[in-house]
Amino acid sequence: MLARAPQEQNSLHRLFWGQLACPDLKVRNKEEALEKLVTNLIRHNQLPPGKKRSILERALKREQISSTAVDCETAFPHVALPGFYGVAGSMAICPDGVDFGSSGGKPSRFLFLLITPEGYCSEYLAILSKISKRMIDPAVRAALLKASSQQDILNILEPAPDERFAINASPRQRQKQHAKP
């Protein structure tokens, strides 16, 4: 028996609901960015307040092992917690970028903090894959930088099936698509 319908299991709309997607985060460094993302999860009852310091320490320790920055100005900081169930996430767009130590030296503008249970990675990897497939597209990144609300962000990251074409389409193709009855 499934707890959720298969299409809902890795829904970004369900993961980054409410204010868990920040369209314009201004921070000076990686530590401040991680602190804001963890605080956001605590504020929305996704993590216990008493664990903030421990979670931040784990996130920073993970960054010391190896940077979670990837190409496409994106970083995927993550923490595995013992006794935690499910996957919690908070994401932010930092237009000015944050140094997450990417191999190319470019700052990360798109941050996706994911919290998972220790020793469990299948749902986490599916979410990571879903986000990564969108973030490799320059048009998606450009649209995210223009997003002004949480709903805009989520609709760009996980558009409805009929909207997926519109983001990648040329202006002429979009015009034709919207002209259809």
Short mmCIF file of N, CA and C in Angstrom, two decimals:
data_model
loop_
_atom_site.label_atom_id
_atom_site.label_comp_id
_atom_site.label_asym_id
_atom_site.label_seq_id
_atom_site.Cartn_x
_atom_site.Cartn_y
_atom_site.Cartn_z
N MET A 1 0.84 -1.17 0.00
CA MET A 1 0.00 0.00 0.00
C MET A 1 0.89 1.25 0.00
N LEU A 2 0.59 2.21 -0.85
CA LEU A 2 1.35 3.45 -0.94
C LEU A 2 0.76 4.50 -0.01
N ALA A 3 1.65 5.26 0.61
CA ALA A 3 1.19 6.35 1.48
C ALA A 3 0.68 7.52 0.65
N ARG A 4 1.29 7.72 -0.51
CA ARG A 4 0.90 8.81 -1.41
C ARG A 4 0.83 8.27 -2.83
N ALA A 5 0.08 8.96 -3.64
CA ALA A 5 0.02 8.58 -5.05
C ALA A 5 1.42 8.74 -5.65
N PRO A 6 1.84 7.87 -6.59
CA PRO A 6 3.19 7.94 -7.14
C PRO A 6 3.58 9.31 -7.68
N GLN A 7 2.68 10.01 -8.35
CA GLN A 7 3.03 11.31 -8.90
C GLN A 7 3.26 12.35 -7.81
N GLU A 8 2.73 12.12 -6.60
CA GLU A 8 2.89 13.08 -5.51
C GLU A 8 4.11 12.79 -4.66
N GLN A 9 4.71 11.61 -4.77
CA GLN A 9 5.81 11.23 -3.89
C GLN A 9 6.98 12.20 -3.96
N ASN A 10 7.32 12.68 -5.14
CA ASN A 10 8.47 13.56 -5.29
C ASN A 10 8.05 14.93 -5.80
N SER A 11 6.89 15.36 -5.42
CA SER A 11 6.38 16.65 -5.87
C SER A 11 7.15 17.79 -5.21
N LEU A 12 7.70 18.67 -6.03
CA LEU A 12 8.40 19.84 -5.50
C LEU A 12 7.41 20.82 -4.88
N HIS A 13 6.19 20.83 -5.36
CA HIS A 13 5.15 21.68 -4.76
C HIS A 13 4.86 21.22 -3.33
N ARG A 14 4.93 19.94 -3.07
CA ARG A 14 4.70 19.42 -1.72
C ARG A 14 5.93 19.60 -0.83
N LEU A 15 7.11 19.58 -1.41
CA LEU A 15 8.35 19.72 -0.64
C LEU A 15 8.60 21.17 -0.24
N PHE A 16 8.46 22.09 -1.19
CA PHE A 16 8.76 23.50 -0.96
C PHE A 16 7.49 24.33 -0.81
N TRP A 17 6.53 23.85 -0.06
CA TRP A 17 5.24 24.53 0.11
C TRP A 17 5.41 25.83 0.90
N GLY A 18 4.39 26.65 0.80
CA GLY A 18 4.35 27.89 1.58
C GLY A 18 5.56 28.77 1.34
N GLN A 19 6.22 29.15 2.42
CA GLN A 19 7.38 30.04 2.36
C GLN A 19 8.71 29.27 2.32
N LEU A 20 8.68 28.00 2.00
CA LEU A 20 9.91 27.21 1.95
C LEU A 20 10.71 27.44 0.68
N ALA A 21 10.20 28.28 -0.19
CA ALA A 21 10.93 28.71 -1.39
C ALA A 21 11.07 30.22 -1.32
N CYS A 22 12.30 30.69 -1.18
CA CYS A 22 12.56 32.12 -1.01
C CYS A 22 13.08 32.71 -2.32
N PRO A 23 12.36 33.67 -2.91
CA PRO A 23 12.74 34.19 -4.22
C PRO A 23 13.90 35.19 -4.22
N ASP A 24 14.29 35.75 -3.09
CA ASP A 24 15.31 36.79 -3.11
C ASP A 24 16.07 36.83 -1.79
N LEU A 25 16.97 35.86 -1.60
CA LEU A 25 17.73 35.77 -0.35
C LEU A 25 19.03 36.55 -0.47
N LYS A 26 19.24 37.46 0.45
CA LYS A 26 20.46 38.27 0.50
C LYS A 26 21.30 37.76 1.67
N VAL A 27 22.44 37.14 1.37
CA VAL A 27 23.35 36.65 2.39
C VAL A 27 24.79 36.95 1.97
N ARG A 28 25.68 36.95 2.95
CA ARG A 28 27.08 37.26 2.68
C ARG A 28 27.93 36.03 2.42
N ASN A 29 27.53 34.89 2.99
CA ASN A 29 28.38 33.70 2.87
C ASN A 29 27.55 32.42 3.02
N LYS A 30 28.23 31.31 2.83
CA LYS A 30 27.60 29.99 2.89
C LYS A 30 27.00 29.72 4.26
N GLU A 31 27.71 30.07 5.32
CA GLU A 31 27.23 29.82 6.68
C GLU A 31 25.91 30.55 6.93
N GLU A 32 25.85 31.80 6.51
CA GLU A 32 24.63 32.59 6.68
C GLU A 32 23.49 32.01 5.84
N ALA A 33 23.81 31.57 4.64
CA ALA A 33 22.78 30.97 3.78
C ALA A 33 22.21 29.71 4.41
N LEU A 34 23.09 28.84 4.92
CA LEU A 34 22.63 27.60 5.55
C LEU A 34 21.79 27.90 6.79
N GLU A 35 22.23 28.89 7.57
CA GLU A 35 21.48 29.26 8.78
C GLU A 35 20.07 29.72 8.41
N LYS A 36 19.95 30.52 7.37
CA LYS A 36 18.63 31.02 6.94
C LYS A 36 17.75 29.88 6.44
N LEU A 37 18.32 28.94 5.69
CA LEU A 37 17.55 27.82 5.17
C LEU A 37 17.07 26.90 6.30
N VAL A 38 17.95 26.63 7.27
CA VAL A 38 17.57 25.78 8.41
C VAL A 38 16.51 26.50 9.25
N THR A 39 16.70 27.79 9.51
CA THR A 39 15.73 28.57 10.27
C THR A 39 14.36 28.55 9.59
N ASN A 40 14.37 28.61 8.28
CA ASN A 40 13.10 28.57 7.54
C ASN A 40 12.38 27.24 7.76
N LEU A 41 13.13 26.15 7.78
CA LEU A 41 12.52 24.84 8.04
C LEU A 41 11.97 24.76 9.46
N ILE A 42 12.68 25.33 10.41
CA ILE A 42 12.20 25.34 11.80
C ILE A 42 10.95 26.21 11.92
N ARG A 43 10.96 27.37 11.29
CA ARG A 43 9.82 28.29 11.32
C ARG A 43 8.55 27.61 10.79
N HIS A 44 8.70 26.69 9.86
CA HIS A 44 7.55 26.01 9.25
C HIS A 44 7.34 24.60 9.82
N ASN A 45 7.87 24.38 11.02
CA ASN A 45 7.66 23.14 11.77
C ASN A 45 8.13 21.89 11.03
N GLN A 46 9.17 22.03 10.23
CA GLN A 46 9.72 20.88 9.52
C GLN A 46 10.89 20.26 10.28
N LEU A 47 11.47 21.04 11.21
CA LEU A 47 12.57 20.58 12.06
C LEU A 47 12.33 21.10 13.47
N PRO A 48 12.80 20.36 14.48
CA PRO A 48 12.63 20.83 15.86
C PRO A 48 13.58 21.99 16.17
N PRO A 49 13.09 23.05 16.81
CA PRO A 49 13.93 24.21 17.11
C PRO A 49 15.19 23.87 17.92
N GLY A 50 15.09 22.93 18.81
CA GLY A 50 16.23 22.56 19.66
C GLY A 50 17.37 21.90 18.90
N LYS A 51 17.16 21.53 17.66
CA LYS A 51 18.18 20.85 16.86
C LYS A 51 18.90 21.78 15.89
N LYS A 52 18.58 23.08 15.94
CA LYS A 52 19.13 24.01 14.96
C LYS A 52 20.66 23.97 14.91
N ARG A 53 21.30 24.10 16.04
CA ARG A 53 22.76 24.12 16.08
C ARG A 53 23.35 22.81 15.53
N SER A 54 22.79 21.70 15.94
CA SER A 54 23.28 20.40 15.48
C SER A 54 23.12 20.25 13.96
N ILE A 55 21.99 20.68 13.44
CA ILE A 55 21.74 20.57 12.01
C ILE A 55 22.70 21.47 11.23
N LEU A 56 22.89 22.69 11.71
CA LEU A 56 23.85 23.59 11.06
C LEU A 56 25.26 23.02 11.08
N GLU A 57 25.67 22.47 12.22
CA GLU A 57 27.00 21.86 12.31
C GLU A 57 27.14 20.70 11.32
N ARG A 58 26.11 19.89 11.20
CA ARG A 58 26.15 18.78 10.24
C ARG A 58 26.24 19.29 8.80
N ALA A 59 25.47 20.32 8.50
CA ALA A 59 25.51 20.88 7.13
C ALA A 59 26.89 21.45 6.81
N LEU A 60 27.48 22.17 7.75
CA LEU A 60 28.80 22.75 7.53
C LEU A 60 29.89 21.67 7.46
N LYS A 61 29.75 20.65 8.29
CA LYS A 61 30.71 19.53 8.26
C LYS A 61 30.63 18.83 6.90
N ARG A 62 29.42 18.67 6.39
CA ARG A 62 29.25 18.05 5.07
C ARG A 62 29.92 18.89 3.99
N GLU A 63 29.81 20.20 4.09
CA GLU A 63 30.46 21.10 3.13
C GLU A 63 31.98 21.02 3.21
N GLN A 64 32.53 20.75 4.40
CA GLN A 64 33.98 20.61 4.55
C GLN A 64 34.49 19.35 3.88
N ILE A 65 33.69 18.31 3.90
CA ILE A 65 34.08 17.05 3.25
C ILE A 65 34.20 17.26 1.75
N SER A 66 33.18 17.86 1.19
CA SER A 66 33.16 18.14 -0.25
C SER A 66 32.04 19.14 -0.52
N SER A 67 32.34 20.12 -1.34
CA SER A 67 31.34 21.13 -1.65
C SER A 67 30.11 20.49 -2.29
N THR A 68 28.95 21.02 -1.94
CA THR A 68 27.70 20.54 -2.54
C THR A 68 27.31 21.39 -3.74
N ALA A 69 28.20 22.32 -4.12
CA ALA A 69 27.95 23.14 -5.31
C ALA A 69 28.17 22.29 -6.55
N VAL A 70 27.31 22.48 -7.52
CA VAL A 70 27.43 21.79 -8.80
C VAL A 70 27.43 22.86 -9.89
N ASP A 71 27.57 22.45 -11.11
CA ASP A 71 27.48 23.41 -12.20
C ASP A 71 26.11 24.08 -12.19
N CYS A 72 25.93 25.01 -13.09
CA CYS A 72 24.65 25.70 -13.25
C CYS A 72 24.31 26.59 -12.06
N GLU A 73 25.34 27.09 -11.36
CA GLU A 73 25.14 28.02 -10.25
C GLU A 73 24.22 27.47 -9.17
N THR A 74 24.29 26.18 -8.94
CA THR A 74 23.38 25.49 -8.03
C THR A 74 24.15 24.74 -6.96
N ALA A 75 23.63 24.76 -5.73
CA ALA A 75 24.21 23.98 -4.64
C ALA A 75 23.10 23.17 -3.97
N PHE A 76 23.45 21.96 -3.57
CA PHE A 76 22.51 21.05 -2.91
C PHE A 76 23.02 20.66 -1.52
N PRO A 77 23.10 21.62 -0.59
CA PRO A 77 23.51 21.22 0.76
C PRO A 77 22.48 20.22 1.32
N HIS A 78 22.97 19.27 2.08
CA HIS A 78 22.05 18.28 2.63
C HIS A 78 22.57 17.75 3.96
N VAL A 79 21.62 17.25 4.75
CA VAL A 79 21.92 16.72 6.06
C VAL A 79 21.10 15.45 6.24
N ALA A 80 21.76 14.39 6.74
CA ALA A 80 21.07 13.16 7.09
C ALA A 80 20.97 13.12 8.61
N LEU A 81 19.74 12.98 9.13
CA LEU A 81 19.51 13.00 10.57
C LEU A 81 19.01 11.65 11.06
N PRO A 82 19.59 11.13 12.14
CA PRO A 82 19.05 9.90 12.72
C PRO A 82 17.67 10.17 13.31
N GLY A 83 16.76 9.24 13.12
CA GLY A 83 15.42 9.37 13.68
C GLY A 83 14.51 10.33 12.94
N PHE A 84 14.95 10.85 11.82
CA PHE A 84 14.14 11.75 11.02
C PHE A 84 13.38 10.93 9.99
N TYR A 85 12.15 11.32 9.65
CA TYR A 85 11.35 10.58 8.68
C TYR A 85 10.97 11.49 7.52
N GLY A 86 10.98 10.95 6.33
CA GLY A 86 10.60 11.72 5.15
C GLY A 86 11.74 12.58 4.64
N VAL A 87 11.40 13.56 3.84
CA VAL A 87 12.36 14.52 3.30
C VAL A 87 11.78 15.91 3.52
N ALA A 88 12.60 16.81 4.06
CA ALA A 88 12.20 18.21 4.23
C ALA A 88 13.14 19.05 3.40
N GLY A 89 12.64 20.15 2.86
CA GLY A 89 13.48 21.00 2.03
C GLY A 89 13.14 22.46 2.14
N SER A 90 14.16 23.27 1.97
CA SER A 90 14.01 24.72 1.89
C SER A 90 14.95 25.16 0.77
N MET A 91 14.47 26.06 -0.07
CA MET A 91 15.31 26.52 -1.17
C MET A 91 15.27 28.02 -1.28
N ALA A 92 16.33 28.56 -1.89
CA ALA A 92 16.40 30.01 -2.04
C ALA A 92 17.10 30.38 -3.34
N ILE A 93 16.71 31.51 -3.85
CA ILE A 93 17.39 32.10 -4.99
C ILE A 93 18.17 33.29 -4.44
N CYS A 94 19.47 33.28 -4.67
CA CYS A 94 20.37 34.36 -4.23
C CYS A 94 20.89 35.05 -5.48
N PRO A 95 20.23 36.11 -5.94
CA PRO A 95 20.63 36.75 -7.20
C PRO A 95 22.10 37.17 -7.25
N ASP A 96 22.66 37.57 -6.10
CA ASP A 96 24.06 37.99 -6.07
C ASP A 96 25.02 36.80 -5.98
N GLY A 97 24.52 35.63 -5.67
CA GLY A 97 25.34 34.44 -5.55
C GLY A 97 26.01 34.32 -4.19
N VAL A 98 26.36 33.09 -3.84
CA VAL A 98 27.02 32.74 -2.59
C VAL A 98 28.13 31.77 -2.93
N ASP A 99 29.30 31.96 -2.33
CA ASP A 99 30.43 31.06 -2.58
C ASP A 99 30.21 29.74 -1.84
N PHE A 100 29.86 28.70 -2.58
CA PHE A 100 29.72 27.37 -2.02
C PHE A 100 30.88 26.48 -2.44
N GLY A 101 31.93 27.10 -3.00
CA GLY A 101 33.13 26.35 -3.35
C GLY A 101 32.99 25.49 -4.59
N SER A 102 32.30 25.98 -5.60
CA SER A 102 32.13 25.18 -6.81
C SER A 102 33.48 24.99 -7.51
N SER A 103 33.61 23.90 -8.23
CA SER A 103 34.88 23.59 -8.91
C SER A 103 35.23 24.65 -9.95
N GLY A 104 34.23 25.29 -10.54
CA GLY A 104 34.47 26.33 -11.53
C GLY A 104 34.66 27.71 -10.93
N GLY A 105 34.49 27.83 -9.62
CA GLY A 105 34.69 29.10 -8.94
C GLY A 105 33.51 30.06 -9.02
N LYS A 106 32.44 29.66 -9.72
CA LYS A 106 31.26 30.54 -9.83
C LYS A 106 30.43 30.45 -8.55
N PRO A 107 29.87 31.58 -8.12
CA PRO A 107 28.99 31.53 -6.95
C PRO A 107 27.69 30.80 -7.27
N SER A 108 27.09 30.25 -6.24
CA SER A 108 25.81 29.55 -6.39
C SER A 108 24.67 30.54 -6.18
N ARG A 109 23.74 30.55 -7.11
CA ARG A 109 22.58 31.43 -7.00
C ARG A 109 21.33 30.67 -6.58
N PHE A 110 21.35 29.36 -6.74
CA PHE A 110 20.19 28.52 -6.47
C PHE A 110 20.58 27.49 -5.41
N LEU A 111 19.96 27.59 -4.23
CA LEU A 111 20.30 26.73 -3.10
C LEU A 111 19.12 25.85 -2.74
N PHE A 112 19.38 24.56 -2.62
CA PHE A 112 18.34 23.59 -2.27
C PHE A 112 18.83 22.78 -1.07
N LEU A 113 18.39 23.11 0.13
CA LEU A 113 18.75 22.36 1.33
C LEU A 113 17.75 21.23 1.51
N LEU A 114 18.28 20.01 1.58
CA LEU A 114 17.42 18.84 1.76
C LEU A 114 17.84 18.12 3.04
N ILE A 115 16.85 17.77 3.86
CA ILE A 115 17.05 17.04 5.11
C ILE A 115 16.41 15.66 4.94
N THR A 116 17.18 14.61 5.22
CA THR A 116 16.70 13.25 5.02
C THR A 116 17.02 12.38 6.24
N PRO A 117 16.40 11.22 6.33
CA PRO A 117 16.77 10.29 7.38
C PRO A 117 18.16 9.72 7.10
N GLU A 118 18.86 9.39 8.15
CA GLU A 118 20.17 8.76 8.00
C GLU A 118 20.00 7.37 7.38
N GLY A 119 20.81 7.06 6.39
CA GLY A 119 20.77 5.75 5.76
C GLY A 119 19.65 5.56 4.75
N TYR A 120 18.96 6.61 4.38
CA TYR A 120 17.84 6.52 3.45
C TYR A 120 18.06 7.51 2.32
N CYS A 121 18.06 7.01 1.09
CA CYS A 121 18.37 7.96 0.03
C CYS A 121 17.51 7.85 -1.22
N SER A 122 16.61 6.91 -1.33
CA SER A 122 15.89 6.75 -2.60
C SER A 122 15.00 7.95 -2.92
N GLU A 123 14.21 8.45 -1.96
CA GLU A 123 13.35 9.60 -2.24
C GLU A 123 14.21 10.85 -2.45
N TYR A 124 15.28 10.98 -1.65
CA TYR A 124 16.20 12.11 -1.78
C TYR A 124 16.81 12.14 -3.18
N LEU A 125 17.28 11.02 -3.66
CA LEU A 125 17.90 10.96 -4.99
C LEU A 125 16.89 11.27 -6.10
N ALA A 126 15.66 10.83 -5.92
CA ALA A 126 14.63 11.12 -6.92
C ALA A 126 14.34 12.63 -6.97
N ILE A 127 14.29 13.27 -5.82
CA ILE A 127 14.07 14.72 -5.76
C ILE A 127 15.26 15.45 -6.35
N LEU A 128 16.45 15.04 -5.97
CA LEU A 128 17.68 15.64 -6.49
C LEU A 128 17.72 15.54 -8.02
N SER A 129 17.36 14.41 -8.54
CA SER A 129 17.33 14.20 -9.99
C SER A 129 16.32 15.12 -10.66
N LYS A 130 15.14 15.22 -10.07
CA LYS A 130 14.08 16.06 -10.64
C LYS A 130 14.53 17.52 -10.71
N ILE A 131 15.11 18.01 -9.62
CA ILE A 131 15.58 19.40 -9.59
C ILE A 131 16.72 19.59 -10.59
N SER A 132 17.68 18.67 -10.59
CA SER A 132 18.85 18.78 -11.47
C SER A 132 18.46 18.85 -12.94
N LYS A 133 17.50 18.04 -13.33
CA LYS A 133 17.06 18.05 -14.73
C LYS A 133 16.51 19.40 -15.15
N ARG A 134 15.91 20.12 -14.22
CA ARG A 134 15.39 21.45 -14.54
C ARG A 134 16.51 22.49 -14.51
N MET A 135 17.44 22.37 -13.56
CA MET A 135 18.46 23.38 -13.36
C MET A 135 19.52 23.40 -14.46
N ILE A 136 19.65 22.34 -15.24
CA ILE A 136 20.64 22.37 -16.32
C ILE A 136 20.19 23.23 -17.49
N ASP A 137 18.92 23.60 -17.50
CA ASP A 137 18.37 24.41 -18.58
C ASP A 137 18.58 25.90 -18.27
N PRO A 138 19.36 26.61 -19.11
CA PRO A 138 19.59 28.04 -18.87
C PRO A 138 18.30 28.87 -18.83
N ALA A 139 17.30 28.47 -19.60
CA ALA A 139 16.03 29.21 -19.60
C ALA A 139 15.32 29.08 -18.25
N VAL A 140 15.43 27.93 -17.62
CA VAL A 140 14.83 27.73 -16.31
C VAL A 140 15.54 28.60 -15.29
N ARG A 141 16.87 28.62 -15.32
CA ARG A 141 17.62 29.45 -14.37
C ARG A 141 17.30 30.94 -14.56
N ALA A 142 17.21 31.37 -15.81
CA ALA A 142 16.87 32.78 -16.09
C ALA A 142 15.47 33.10 -15.58
N ALA A 143 14.53 32.20 -15.78
CA ALA A 143 13.16 32.41 -15.30
C ALA A 143 13.12 32.46 -13.77
N LEU A 144 13.90 31.60 -13.11
CA LEU A 144 13.95 31.60 -11.65
C LEU A 144 14.48 32.93 -11.11
N LEU A 145 15.48 33.49 -11.77
CA LEU A 145 16.03 34.77 -11.32
C LEU A 145 15.00 35.89 -11.42
N LYS A 146 14.04 35.75 -12.31
CA LYS A 146 12.98 36.75 -12.47
C LYS A 146 11.77 36.48 -11.57
N ALA A 147 11.71 35.30 -10.97
CA ALA A 147 10.56 34.91 -10.14
C ALA A 147 10.42 35.86 -8.96
N SER A 148 9.19 36.26 -8.68
CA SER A 148 8.96 37.19 -7.58
C SER A 148 8.16 36.58 -6.43
N SER A 149 7.75 35.33 -6.58
CA SER A 149 6.98 34.70 -5.51
C SER A 149 7.32 33.22 -5.41
N GLN A 150 6.93 32.62 -4.29
CA GLN A 150 7.14 31.20 -4.09
C GLN A 150 6.39 30.40 -5.16
N GLN A 151 5.19 30.83 -5.48
CA GLN A 151 4.40 30.11 -6.49
C GLN A 151 5.07 30.18 -7.85
N ASP A 152 5.63 31.33 -8.20
CA ASP A 152 6.37 31.45 -9.47
C ASP A 152 7.52 30.44 -9.51
N ILE A 153 8.27 30.37 -8.42
CA ILE A 153 9.41 29.45 -8.35
C ILE A 153 8.95 28.02 -8.58
N LEU A 154 7.92 27.62 -7.87
CA LEU A 154 7.45 26.23 -7.98
C LEU A 154 6.88 25.93 -9.36
N ASN A 155 6.20 26.89 -9.95
CA ASN A 155 5.65 26.67 -11.29
C ASN A 155 6.76 26.57 -12.34
N ILE A 156 7.89 27.20 -12.09
CA ILE A 156 9.04 27.09 -13.01
C ILE A 156 9.75 25.76 -12.78
N LEU A 157 9.96 25.39 -11.53
CA LEU A 157 10.67 24.14 -11.23
C LEU A 157 9.85 22.91 -11.60
N GLU A 158 8.55 22.99 -11.40
CA GLU A 158 7.68 21.84 -11.66
C GLU A 158 6.41 22.33 -12.35
N PRO A 159 6.55 22.70 -13.63
CA PRO A 159 5.39 23.23 -14.34
C PRO A 159 4.36 22.14 -14.63
N ALA A 160 3.14 22.58 -14.83
CA ALA A 160 2.09 21.67 -15.28
C ALA A 160 2.51 21.14 -16.65
N PRO A 161 2.08 19.96 -17.04
CA PRO A 161 2.52 19.38 -18.32
C PRO A 161 2.37 20.30 -19.53
N ASP A 162 1.31 21.10 -19.61
CA ASP A 162 1.12 21.96 -20.77
C ASP A 162 1.99 23.23 -20.70
N GLU A 163 2.60 23.52 -19.53
CA GLU A 163 3.45 24.69 -19.39
C GLU A 163 4.91 24.38 -19.63
N ARG A 164 5.31 23.11 -19.61
CA ARG A 164 6.72 22.75 -19.79
C ARG A 164 7.24 23.23 -21.12
N PHE A 165 6.42 23.14 -22.14
CA PHE A 165 6.83 23.56 -23.47
C PHE A 165 7.08 25.07 -23.50
N ALA A 166 6.26 25.81 -22.79
CA ALA A 166 6.31 27.28 -22.86
C ALA A 166 7.65 27.85 -22.37
N ILE A 167 8.25 27.29 -21.35
CA ILE A 167 9.51 27.83 -20.82
C ILE A 167 10.63 27.69 -21.83
N ASN A 168 10.67 26.56 -22.53
CA ASN A 168 11.76 26.30 -23.45
C ASN A 168 11.47 26.75 -24.88
N ALA A 169 10.29 27.22 -25.11
CA ALA A 169 9.89 27.60 -26.47
C ALA A 169 10.42 28.98 -26.85
N SER A 170 10.56 29.17 -28.13
CA SER A 170 10.94 30.49 -28.63
C SER A 170 9.73 31.41 -28.49
N PRO A 171 9.93 32.73 -28.54
CA PRO A 171 8.79 33.65 -28.45
C PRO A 171 7.72 33.35 -29.49
N ARG A 172 8.14 33.00 -30.70
CA ARG A 172 7.17 32.70 -31.75
C ARG A 172 6.37 31.43 -31.41
N GLN A 173 7.05 30.41 -30.89
CA GLN A 173 6.35 29.18 -30.51
C GLN A 173 5.37 29.44 -29.36
N ARG A 174 5.77 30.27 -28.38
CA ARG A 174 4.87 30.59 -27.27
C ARG A 174 3.64 31.32 -27.77
N GLN A 175 3.85 32.23 -28.72
CA GLN A 175 2.72 32.98 -29.28
C GLN A 175 1.73 32.03 -29.95
N LYS A 176 2.23 31.07 -30.73
CA LYS A 176 1.37 30.09 -31.39
C LYS A 176 0.63 29.25 -30.36
N GLN A 177 1.36 28.84 -29.30
CA GLN A 177 0.76 27.99 -28.26
C GLN A 177 -0.39 28.72 -27.56
N HIS A 178 -0.21 29.99 -27.25
CA HIS A 178 -1.26 30.74 -26.55
C HIS A 178 -2.41 31.14 -27.48
N ALA A 179 -2.18 31.13 -28.78
CA ALA A 179 -3.24 31.49 -29.75
C ALA A 179 -4.22 30.35 -29.95
N LYS A 180 -3.81 29.13 -29.57
CA LYS A 180 -4.70 27.97 -29.76
C LYS A 180 -5.90 28.08 -28.84
N PRO A 181 -7.08 27.67 -29.32
CA PRO A 181 -8.30 27.74 -28.49
C PRO A 181 -8.28 26.72 -27.37
#
